[in-house]
Structures are given as structure tokens and as C-alpha cells.
Amino acid sequence: MAEIHALTIPKLGLTMKEGAVAVWHVEAGGQVKKGQPVIDVETEKTTAAYESPVSGVLCRRVAAQGQPLPVGALIGVVAPAGTPDSDIDAFVANFKPER
């Protein structure tokens, strides 16, 4: 199975409990480079760019813009080009946020 990576709501401050995708900068199916801004995360206190921790293809957008989500929630999936949809579906279905 290809190396599949989760994009999650980052913790931007000590008291941050949730955030939302303010805007997506990459379309589903688009190439992503490590360090490239993928979304802007909106919190109660700030809006900040979230950079991809990996390079690959943004195979799936899981979170809708404006949807409040807890820190660590899955927002998107990055994988190598050609990764089967069934592998992405299984990854999303089995995703467990880090505690």
C-alpha cells in the first residue's frame, strides 16, 4: 500500500481546542509540495496558514470550509499519484486522531 498521509487541524496555541478550514489553497487532485500552504486555519483568536508536512497529491478534502473541528481532526489526505480510491477510503474510514 502507498504511503498515505493525514492532514489534520493543527494546534496553534496552548488553549486551542478547535479550528475550521477558512479557505482551501489546493484543489482535490492537485499536487502539493512539503511546506506549501494547503489551507488557512481559523480559530477564535487568529487565522494562520497550515503547510503540508509532505509532498504528493491532495487525494481527498475531508473537511468543508467553515466546519468547526477539534484539534487533530482529519481535514484532508495526501498520497502519491495513482493511489487507488479504495486505499484512500480505507485510510479515511480507519483514521483515529492522535490524543
mmCIF file of C-alpha atoms in Angstrom:
data_model
loop_
_atom_site.group_PDB
_atom_site.id
_atom_site.type_symbol
_atom_site.label_atom_id
_atom_site.label_comp_id
_atom_site.label_asym_id
_atom_site.label_seq_id
_atom_site.Cartn_x
_atom_site.Cartn_y
_atom_site.Cartn_z
ATOM 1 C CA MET A 1 0.000 0.000 0.000
ATOM 2 C CA ALA A 2 1.236 3.506 -0.838
ATOM 3 C CA GLU A 3 2.334 5.917 1.882
ATOM 4 C CA ILE A 4 -0.827 7.866 2.740
ATOM 5 C CA HIS A 5 -0.645 10.951 4.976
ATOM 6 C CA ALA A 6 -3.303 12.737 7.020
ATOM 7 C CA LEU A 7 -3.687 16.495 7.071
ATOM 8 C CA THR A 8 -5.190 17.452 10.422
ATOM 9 C CA ILE A 9 -6.325 20.562 12.289
ATOM 10 C CA PRO A 10 -3.095 21.781 13.923
ATOM 11 C CA LYS A 11 -2.845 23.048 17.498
ATOM 12 C CA LEU A 12 -1.830 26.691 17.063
ATOM 13 C CA GLY A 13 -1.881 27.671 20.721
ATOM 14 C CA LEU A 14 -1.855 26.123 24.186
ATOM 15 C CA THR A 15 -5.575 26.683 24.743
ATOM 16 C CA MET A 16 -6.763 25.896 21.209
ATOM 17 C CA LYS A 17 -9.434 23.179 21.206
ATOM 18 C CA GLU A 18 -10.870 23.532 17.695
ATOM 19 C CA GLY A 19 -10.412 25.253 14.374
ATOM 20 C CA ALA A 20 -12.002 25.453 10.965
ATOM 21 C CA VAL A 21 -10.816 25.462 7.370
ATOM 22 C CA ALA A 22 -11.175 29.124 6.382
ATOM 23 C CA VAL A 23 -10.050 28.517 2.795
ATOM 24 C CA TRP A 24 -8.538 25.679 0.771
ATOM 25 C CA HIS A 25 -5.486 26.692 -1.301
ATOM 26 C CA VAL A 26 -5.254 23.374 -3.197
ATOM 27 C CA GLU A 27 -7.967 21.653 -5.208
ATOM 28 C CA ALA A 28 -8.618 17.941 -4.692
ATOM 29 C CA GLY A 29 -6.359 16.107 -7.132
ATOM 30 C CA GLY A 30 -3.790 18.916 -7.071
ATOM 31 C CA GLN A 31 -0.063 18.477 -6.445
ATOM 32 C CA VAL A 32 1.186 19.508 -3.001
ATOM 33 C CA LYS A 33 4.792 20.196 -2.031
ATOM 34 C CA LYS A 34 6.096 19.875 1.517
ATOM 35 C CA GLY A 35 5.908 23.314 3.160
ATOM 36 C CA GLN A 36 3.251 24.599 0.729
ATOM 37 C CA PRO A 37 0.216 26.270 2.351
ATOM 38 C CA VAL A 38 -2.761 23.929 1.903
ATOM 39 C CA ILE A 39 -5.413 25.711 3.997
ATOM 40 C CA ASP A 40 -5.905 28.682 6.245
ATOM 41 C CA VAL A 41 -6.988 27.554 9.715
ATOM 42 C CA GLU A 42 -9.368 29.854 11.555
ATOM 43 C CA THR A 43 -9.558 29.806 15.359
ATOM 44 C CA GLU A 44 -11.221 32.048 17.940
ATOM 45 C CA LYS A 45 -8.085 34.168 18.090
ATOM 46 C CA THR A 46 -6.369 34.007 14.697
ATOM 47 C CA THR A 47 -6.229 32.753 11.129
ATOM 48 C CA ALA A 48 -2.998 31.073 10.055
ATOM 49 C CA ALA A 49 -1.680 29.133 7.073
ATOM 50 C CA TYR A 50 -1.251 25.369 7.516
ATOM 51 C CA GLU A 51 1.609 23.961 5.466
ATOM 52 C CA SER A 52 1.649 20.418 4.145
ATOM 53 C CA PRO A 53 4.054 18.194 6.077
ATOM 54 C CA VAL A 54 4.574 16.035 2.948
ATOM 55 C CA SER A 55 4.652 16.156 -0.850
ATOM 56 C CA GLY A 56 2.150 14.275 -3.006
ATOM 57 C CA VAL A 57 -1.368 14.645 -4.356
ATOM 58 C CA LEU A 58 -4.243 16.056 -2.306
ATOM 59 C CA CYS A 59 -6.402 12.992 -2.902
ATOM 60 C CA ARG A 60 -9.291 13.961 -0.670
ATOM 61 C CA ARG A 61 -10.686 17.009 1.082
ATOM 62 C CA VAL A 62 -12.454 15.657 4.155
ATOM 63 C CA ALA A 63 -13.395 18.924 5.892
ATOM 64 C CA ALA A 64 -15.711 21.544 4.468
ATOM 65 C CA GLN A 65 -14.837 25.221 4.706
ATOM 66 C CA GLY A 66 -16.148 26.783 7.902
ATOM 67 C CA GLN A 67 -16.843 23.469 9.663
ATOM 68 C CA PRO A 68 -15.570 23.662 13.292
ATOM 69 C CA LEU A 69 -13.404 20.630 14.073
ATOM 70 C CA PRO A 70 -11.381 19.563 17.126
ATOM 71 C CA VAL A 71 -7.583 19.774 17.043
ATOM 72 C CA GLY A 72 -6.253 16.635 15.347
ATOM 73 C CA ALA A 73 -9.371 16.063 13.215
ATOM 74 C CA LEU A 74 -8.788 14.816 9.675
ATOM 75 C CA ILE A 75 -9.189 17.555 7.072
ATOM 76 C CA GLY A 76 -7.501 16.032 4.032
ATOM 77 C CA VAL A 77 -5.438 13.169 2.643
ATOM 78 C CA VAL A 78 -2.155 13.393 0.715
ATOM 79 C CA ALA A 79 -0.786 10.350 -1.111
ATOM 80 C CA PRO A 80 1.381 9.503 -4.127
ATOM 81 C CA ALA A 81 -0.194 9.907 -7.571
ATOM 82 C CA GLY A 82 -2.084 6.795 -8.626
ATOM 83 C CA THR A 83 -3.044 5.676 -5.109
ATOM 84 C CA PRO A 84 -6.317 3.724 -5.507
ATOM 85 C CA ASP A 85 -9.513 5.354 -4.192
ATOM 86 C CA SER A 86 -10.162 2.178 -2.184
ATOM 87 C CA ASP A 87 -6.913 2.765 -0.246
ATOM 88 C CA ILE A 88 -7.908 6.409 0.425
ATOM 89 C CA ASP A 89 -11.419 5.329 1.503
ATOM 90 C CA ALA A 90 -9.950 2.759 3.920
ATOM 91 C CA PHE A 91 -7.499 5.332 5.330
ATOM 92 C CA VAL A 92 -10.303 7.859 5.966
ATOM 93 C CA ALA A 93 -12.603 5.204 7.478
ATOM 94 C CA ASN A 94 -9.880 3.951 9.843
ATOM 95 C CA PHE A 95 -8.372 7.344 10.781
ATOM 96 C CA LYS A 96 -8.017 7.921 14.520
ATOM 97 C CA PRO A 97 -6.883 11.368 15.740
ATOM 98 C CA GLU A 98 -3.826 11.466 17.986
ATOM 99 C CA ARG A 99 -4.666 12.237 21.597
#
